[in-house]
Coordinates of N, CA, C and O in Angstrom, one line a residue:
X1 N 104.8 89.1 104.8 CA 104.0 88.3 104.0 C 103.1 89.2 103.1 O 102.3 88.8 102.3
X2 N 103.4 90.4 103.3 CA 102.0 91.6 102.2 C 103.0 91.4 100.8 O 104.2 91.1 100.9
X3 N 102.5 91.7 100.0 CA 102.7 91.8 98.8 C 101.2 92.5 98.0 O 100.1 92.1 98.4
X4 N 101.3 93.5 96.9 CA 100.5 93.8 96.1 C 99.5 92.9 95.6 O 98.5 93.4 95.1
X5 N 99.6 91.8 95.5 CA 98.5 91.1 95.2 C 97.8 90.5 96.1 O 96.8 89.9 95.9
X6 N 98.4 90.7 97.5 CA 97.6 89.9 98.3 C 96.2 91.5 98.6 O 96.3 92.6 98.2
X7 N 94.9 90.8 99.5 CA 93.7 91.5 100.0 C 93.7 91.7 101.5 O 93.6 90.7 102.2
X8 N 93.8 92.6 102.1 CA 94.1 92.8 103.5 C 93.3 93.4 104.3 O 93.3 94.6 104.1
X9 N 92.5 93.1 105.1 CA 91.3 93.6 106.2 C 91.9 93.8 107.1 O 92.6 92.8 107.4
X10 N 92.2 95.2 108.0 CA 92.3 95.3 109.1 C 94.3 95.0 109.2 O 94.7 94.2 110.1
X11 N 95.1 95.3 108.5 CA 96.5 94.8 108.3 C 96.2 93.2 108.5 O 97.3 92.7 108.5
X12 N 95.3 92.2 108.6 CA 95.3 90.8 108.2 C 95.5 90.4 106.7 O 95.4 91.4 105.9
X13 N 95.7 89.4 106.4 CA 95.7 88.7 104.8 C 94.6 88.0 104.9 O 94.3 87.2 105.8
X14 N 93.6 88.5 103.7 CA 92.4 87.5 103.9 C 92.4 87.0 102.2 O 91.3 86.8 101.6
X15 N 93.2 86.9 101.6 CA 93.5 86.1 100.1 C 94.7 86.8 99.4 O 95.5 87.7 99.7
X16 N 94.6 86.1 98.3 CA 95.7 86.8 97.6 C 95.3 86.3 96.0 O 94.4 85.4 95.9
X17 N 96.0 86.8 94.7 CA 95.7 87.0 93.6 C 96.7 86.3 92.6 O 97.6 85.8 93.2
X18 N 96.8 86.1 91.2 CA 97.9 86.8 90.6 C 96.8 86.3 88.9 O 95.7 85.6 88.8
X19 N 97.5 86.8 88.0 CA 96.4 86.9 86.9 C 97.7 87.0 85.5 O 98.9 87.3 85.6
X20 N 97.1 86.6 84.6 CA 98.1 86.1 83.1 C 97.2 86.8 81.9 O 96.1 86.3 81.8
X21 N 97.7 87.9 81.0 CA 96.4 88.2 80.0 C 97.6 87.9 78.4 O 98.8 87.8 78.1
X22 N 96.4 87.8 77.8 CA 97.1 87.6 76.2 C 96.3 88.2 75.9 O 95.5 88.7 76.6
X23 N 96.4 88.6 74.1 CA 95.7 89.5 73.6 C 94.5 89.1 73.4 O 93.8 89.8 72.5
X24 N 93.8 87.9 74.1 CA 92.6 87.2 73.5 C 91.5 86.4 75.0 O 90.3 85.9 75.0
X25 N 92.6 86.7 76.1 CA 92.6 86.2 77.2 C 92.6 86.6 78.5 O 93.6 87.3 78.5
X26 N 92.1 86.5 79.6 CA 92.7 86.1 81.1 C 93.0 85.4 81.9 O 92.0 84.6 81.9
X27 N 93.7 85.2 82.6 CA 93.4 84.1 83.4 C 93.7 84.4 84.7 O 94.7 85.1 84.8
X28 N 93.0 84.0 85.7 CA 93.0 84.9 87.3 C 92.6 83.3 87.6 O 91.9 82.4 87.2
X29 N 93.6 83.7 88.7 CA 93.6 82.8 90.1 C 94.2 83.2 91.1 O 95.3 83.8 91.1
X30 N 93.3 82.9 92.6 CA 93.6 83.4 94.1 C 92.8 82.6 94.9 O 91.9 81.8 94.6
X31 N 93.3 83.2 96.1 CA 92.2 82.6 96.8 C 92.0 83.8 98.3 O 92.7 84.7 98.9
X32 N 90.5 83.1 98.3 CA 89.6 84.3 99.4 C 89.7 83.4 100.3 O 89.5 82.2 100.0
X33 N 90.0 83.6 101.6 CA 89.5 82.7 103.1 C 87.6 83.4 102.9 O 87.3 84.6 103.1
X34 N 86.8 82.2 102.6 CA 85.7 82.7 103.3 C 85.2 82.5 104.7 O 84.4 83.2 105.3
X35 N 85.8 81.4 105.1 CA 85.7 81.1 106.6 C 86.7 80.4 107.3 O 87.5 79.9 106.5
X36 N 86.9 80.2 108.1 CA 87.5 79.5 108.9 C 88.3 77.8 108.7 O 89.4 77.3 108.8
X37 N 87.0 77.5 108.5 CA 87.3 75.9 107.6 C 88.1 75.9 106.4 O 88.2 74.7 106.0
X38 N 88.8 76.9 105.5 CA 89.8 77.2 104.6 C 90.8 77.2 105.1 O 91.8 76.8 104.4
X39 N 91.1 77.6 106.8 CA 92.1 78.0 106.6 C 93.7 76.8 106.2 O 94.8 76.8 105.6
X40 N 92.7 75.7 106.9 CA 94.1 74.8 106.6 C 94.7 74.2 105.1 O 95.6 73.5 104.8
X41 N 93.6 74.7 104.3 CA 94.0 74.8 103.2 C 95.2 76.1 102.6 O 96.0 75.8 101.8
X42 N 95.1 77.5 103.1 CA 96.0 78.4 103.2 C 96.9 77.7 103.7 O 97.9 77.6 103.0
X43 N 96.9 77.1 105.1 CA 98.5 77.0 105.5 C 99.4 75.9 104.7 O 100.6 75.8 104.4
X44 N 98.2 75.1 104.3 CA 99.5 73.7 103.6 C 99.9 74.7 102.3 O 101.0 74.5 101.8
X45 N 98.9 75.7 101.8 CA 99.6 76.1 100.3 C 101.1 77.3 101.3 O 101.9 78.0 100.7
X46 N 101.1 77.3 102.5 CA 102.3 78.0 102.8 C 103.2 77.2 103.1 O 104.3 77.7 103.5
X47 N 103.2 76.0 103.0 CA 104.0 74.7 103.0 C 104.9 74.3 102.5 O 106.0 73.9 102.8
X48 N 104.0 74.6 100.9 CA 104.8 74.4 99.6 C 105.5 75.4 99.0 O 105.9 75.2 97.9
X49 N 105.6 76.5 99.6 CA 106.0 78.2 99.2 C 107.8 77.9 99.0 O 108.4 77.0 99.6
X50 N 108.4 78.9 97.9 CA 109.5 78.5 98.4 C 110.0 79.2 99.5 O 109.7 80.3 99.8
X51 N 111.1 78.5 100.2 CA 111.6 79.6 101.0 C 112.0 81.1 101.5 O 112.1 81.9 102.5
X52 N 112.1 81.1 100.0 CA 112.7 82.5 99.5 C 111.6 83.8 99.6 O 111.7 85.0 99.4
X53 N 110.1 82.8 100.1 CA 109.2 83.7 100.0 C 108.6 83.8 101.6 O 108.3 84.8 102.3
X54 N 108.4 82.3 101.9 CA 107.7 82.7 103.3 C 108.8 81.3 104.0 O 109.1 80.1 103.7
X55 N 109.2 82.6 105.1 CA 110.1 81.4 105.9 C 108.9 80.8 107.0 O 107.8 81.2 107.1
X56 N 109.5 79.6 107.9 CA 108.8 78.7 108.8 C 108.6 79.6 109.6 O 107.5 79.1 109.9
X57 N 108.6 80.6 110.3 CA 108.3 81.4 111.2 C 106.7 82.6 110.8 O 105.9 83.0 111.6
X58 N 107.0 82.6 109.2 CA 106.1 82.9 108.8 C 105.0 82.1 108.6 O 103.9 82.8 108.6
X59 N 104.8 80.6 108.2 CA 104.0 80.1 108.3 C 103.2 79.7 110.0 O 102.0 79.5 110.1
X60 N 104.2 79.5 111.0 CA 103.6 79.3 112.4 C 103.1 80.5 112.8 O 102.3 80.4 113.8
X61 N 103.6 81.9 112.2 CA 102.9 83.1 112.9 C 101.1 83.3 111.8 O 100.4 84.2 112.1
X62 N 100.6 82.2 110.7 CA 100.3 82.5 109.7 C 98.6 83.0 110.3 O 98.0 84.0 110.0
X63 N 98.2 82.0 111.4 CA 96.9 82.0 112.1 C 96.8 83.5 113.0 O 95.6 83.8 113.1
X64 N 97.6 84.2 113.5 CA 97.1 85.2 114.3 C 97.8 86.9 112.6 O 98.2 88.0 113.0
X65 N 97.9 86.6 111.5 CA 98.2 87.4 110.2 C 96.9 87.2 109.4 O 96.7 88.1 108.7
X66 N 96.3 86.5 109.5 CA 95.4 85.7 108.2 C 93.6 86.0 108.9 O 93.4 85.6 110.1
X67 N 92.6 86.6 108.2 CA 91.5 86.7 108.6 C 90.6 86.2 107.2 O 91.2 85.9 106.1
X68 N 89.6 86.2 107.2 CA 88.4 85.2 106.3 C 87.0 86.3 106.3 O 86.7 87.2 107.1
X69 N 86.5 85.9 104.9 CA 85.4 86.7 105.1 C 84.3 86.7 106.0 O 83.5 87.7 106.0
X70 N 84.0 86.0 106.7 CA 83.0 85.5 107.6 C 83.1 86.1 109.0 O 82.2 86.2 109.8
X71 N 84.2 86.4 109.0 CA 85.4 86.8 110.4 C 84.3 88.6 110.6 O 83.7 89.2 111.6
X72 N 84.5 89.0 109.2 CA 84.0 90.5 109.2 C 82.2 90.3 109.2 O 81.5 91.1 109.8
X73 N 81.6 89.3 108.4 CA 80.3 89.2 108.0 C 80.3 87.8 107.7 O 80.8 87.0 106.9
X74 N 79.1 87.8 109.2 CA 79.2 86.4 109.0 C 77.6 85.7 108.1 O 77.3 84.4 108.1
X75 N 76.7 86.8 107.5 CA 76.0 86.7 106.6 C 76.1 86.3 105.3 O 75.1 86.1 104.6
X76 N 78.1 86.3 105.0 CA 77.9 86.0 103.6 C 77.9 84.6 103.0 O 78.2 83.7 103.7
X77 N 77.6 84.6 102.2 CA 77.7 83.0 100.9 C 78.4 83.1 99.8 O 78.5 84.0 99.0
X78 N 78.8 81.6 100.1 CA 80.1 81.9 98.8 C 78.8 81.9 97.4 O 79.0 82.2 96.2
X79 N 78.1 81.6 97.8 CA 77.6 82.3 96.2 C 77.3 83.9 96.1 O 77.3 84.4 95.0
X80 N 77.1 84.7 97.3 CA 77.5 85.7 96.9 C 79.2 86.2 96.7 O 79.5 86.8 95.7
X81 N 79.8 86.0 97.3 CA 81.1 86.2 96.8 C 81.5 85.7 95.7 O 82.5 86.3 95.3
X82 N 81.0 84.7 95.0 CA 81.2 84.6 93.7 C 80.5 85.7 92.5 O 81.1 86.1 91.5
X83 N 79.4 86.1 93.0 CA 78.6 86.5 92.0 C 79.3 88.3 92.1 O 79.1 88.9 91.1
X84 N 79.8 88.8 93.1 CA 80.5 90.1 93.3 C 81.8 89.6 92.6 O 82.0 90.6 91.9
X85 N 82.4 89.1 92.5 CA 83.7 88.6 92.1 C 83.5 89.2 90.5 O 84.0 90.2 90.0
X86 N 82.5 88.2 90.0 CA 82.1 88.3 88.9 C 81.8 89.4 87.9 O 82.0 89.7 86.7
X87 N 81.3 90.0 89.1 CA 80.8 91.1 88.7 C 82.3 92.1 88.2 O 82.8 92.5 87.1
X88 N 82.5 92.2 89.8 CA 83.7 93.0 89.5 C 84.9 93.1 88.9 O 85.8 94.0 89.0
X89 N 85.0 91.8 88.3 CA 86.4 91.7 87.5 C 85.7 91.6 86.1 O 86.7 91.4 85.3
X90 N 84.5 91.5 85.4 CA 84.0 91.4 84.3 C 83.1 92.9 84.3 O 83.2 93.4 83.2
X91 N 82.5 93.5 84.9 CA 81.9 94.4 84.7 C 80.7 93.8 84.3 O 80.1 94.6 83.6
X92 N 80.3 92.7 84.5 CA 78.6 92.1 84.1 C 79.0 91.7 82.4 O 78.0 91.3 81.8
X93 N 80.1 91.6 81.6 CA 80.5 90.8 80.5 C 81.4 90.3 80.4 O 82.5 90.8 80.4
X94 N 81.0 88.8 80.4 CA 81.4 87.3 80.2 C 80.8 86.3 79.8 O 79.6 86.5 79.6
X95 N 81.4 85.1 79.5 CA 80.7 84.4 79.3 C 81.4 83.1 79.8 O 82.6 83.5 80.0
X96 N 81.4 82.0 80.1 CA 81.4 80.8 80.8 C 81.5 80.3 79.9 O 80.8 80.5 78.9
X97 N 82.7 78.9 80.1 CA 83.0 78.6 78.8 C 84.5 77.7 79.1 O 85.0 78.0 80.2
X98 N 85.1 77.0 78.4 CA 86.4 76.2 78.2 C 87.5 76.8 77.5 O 87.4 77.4 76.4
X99 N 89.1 76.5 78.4 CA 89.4 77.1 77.2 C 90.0 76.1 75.9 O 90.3 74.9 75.9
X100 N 90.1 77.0 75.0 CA 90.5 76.3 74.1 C 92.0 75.5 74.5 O 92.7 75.6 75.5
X101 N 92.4 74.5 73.1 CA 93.8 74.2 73.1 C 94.5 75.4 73.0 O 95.6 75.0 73.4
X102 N 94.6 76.3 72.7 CA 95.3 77.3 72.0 C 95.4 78.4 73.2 O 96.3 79.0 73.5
X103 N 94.2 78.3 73.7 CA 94.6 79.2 74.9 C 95.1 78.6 76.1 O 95.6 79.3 76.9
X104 N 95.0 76.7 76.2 CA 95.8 76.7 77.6 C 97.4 76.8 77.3 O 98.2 76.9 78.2
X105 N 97.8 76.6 75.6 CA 99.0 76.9 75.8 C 99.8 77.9 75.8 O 101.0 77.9 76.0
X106 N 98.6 79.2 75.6 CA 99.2 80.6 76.0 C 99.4 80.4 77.2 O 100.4 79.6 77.3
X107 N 99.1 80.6 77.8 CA 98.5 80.0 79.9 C 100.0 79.4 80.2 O 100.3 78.9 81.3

């Protein structure tokens, strides 16, 4: 189940990535386990996976493979994990905002 986009603590999977740019654009989506209470949201998105990627053995082995941020520190908040997120994939410039028609059809 590792792949380059996925985030890995400890050889666990604690999210995964994937991201689309145009010359005007990005667009990033993944997801972080922050705690425990996600995870059954991870498993149903290993549900819908196609086969070709995660077989049934890999989804029933998915709970003792998969760890959450909380697991490591259990101090954090997802508003800070957003606000480091932020940081670090913007470098502190962005701006918040819609996208245009033009850009969801790049997308």
């Amino acid at each position: 189940m590792k792949n380059e986009y996925d985030f890995h603590v400890n050889e666990k999977k604690l999210g995964g990535n994937a991201q689309r740019l145009t010359k005007e654009a990005v667009m990033q989506h993944g997801i972080l386990l922050l705690d425990y209470s996600d995870y059954p949201v991870a498993e149903r998105m290993l549900d819908v996976m196609s086969p070709e990627m995660y077989s049934q053995r890999d989804v029933k082995e998915l709970r003792s493979r998969i760890t959450w941020i909380k697991e490591h520190n259990s101090d954090v908040s997802l508003e800070r994990v957003h606000q480091v997120l932020i940081d670090c994939m913007t470098g502190g410039d962005y701006k918040i905002g819609e996208l245009t028609e033009e850009e969801v059809s790049e997308v």
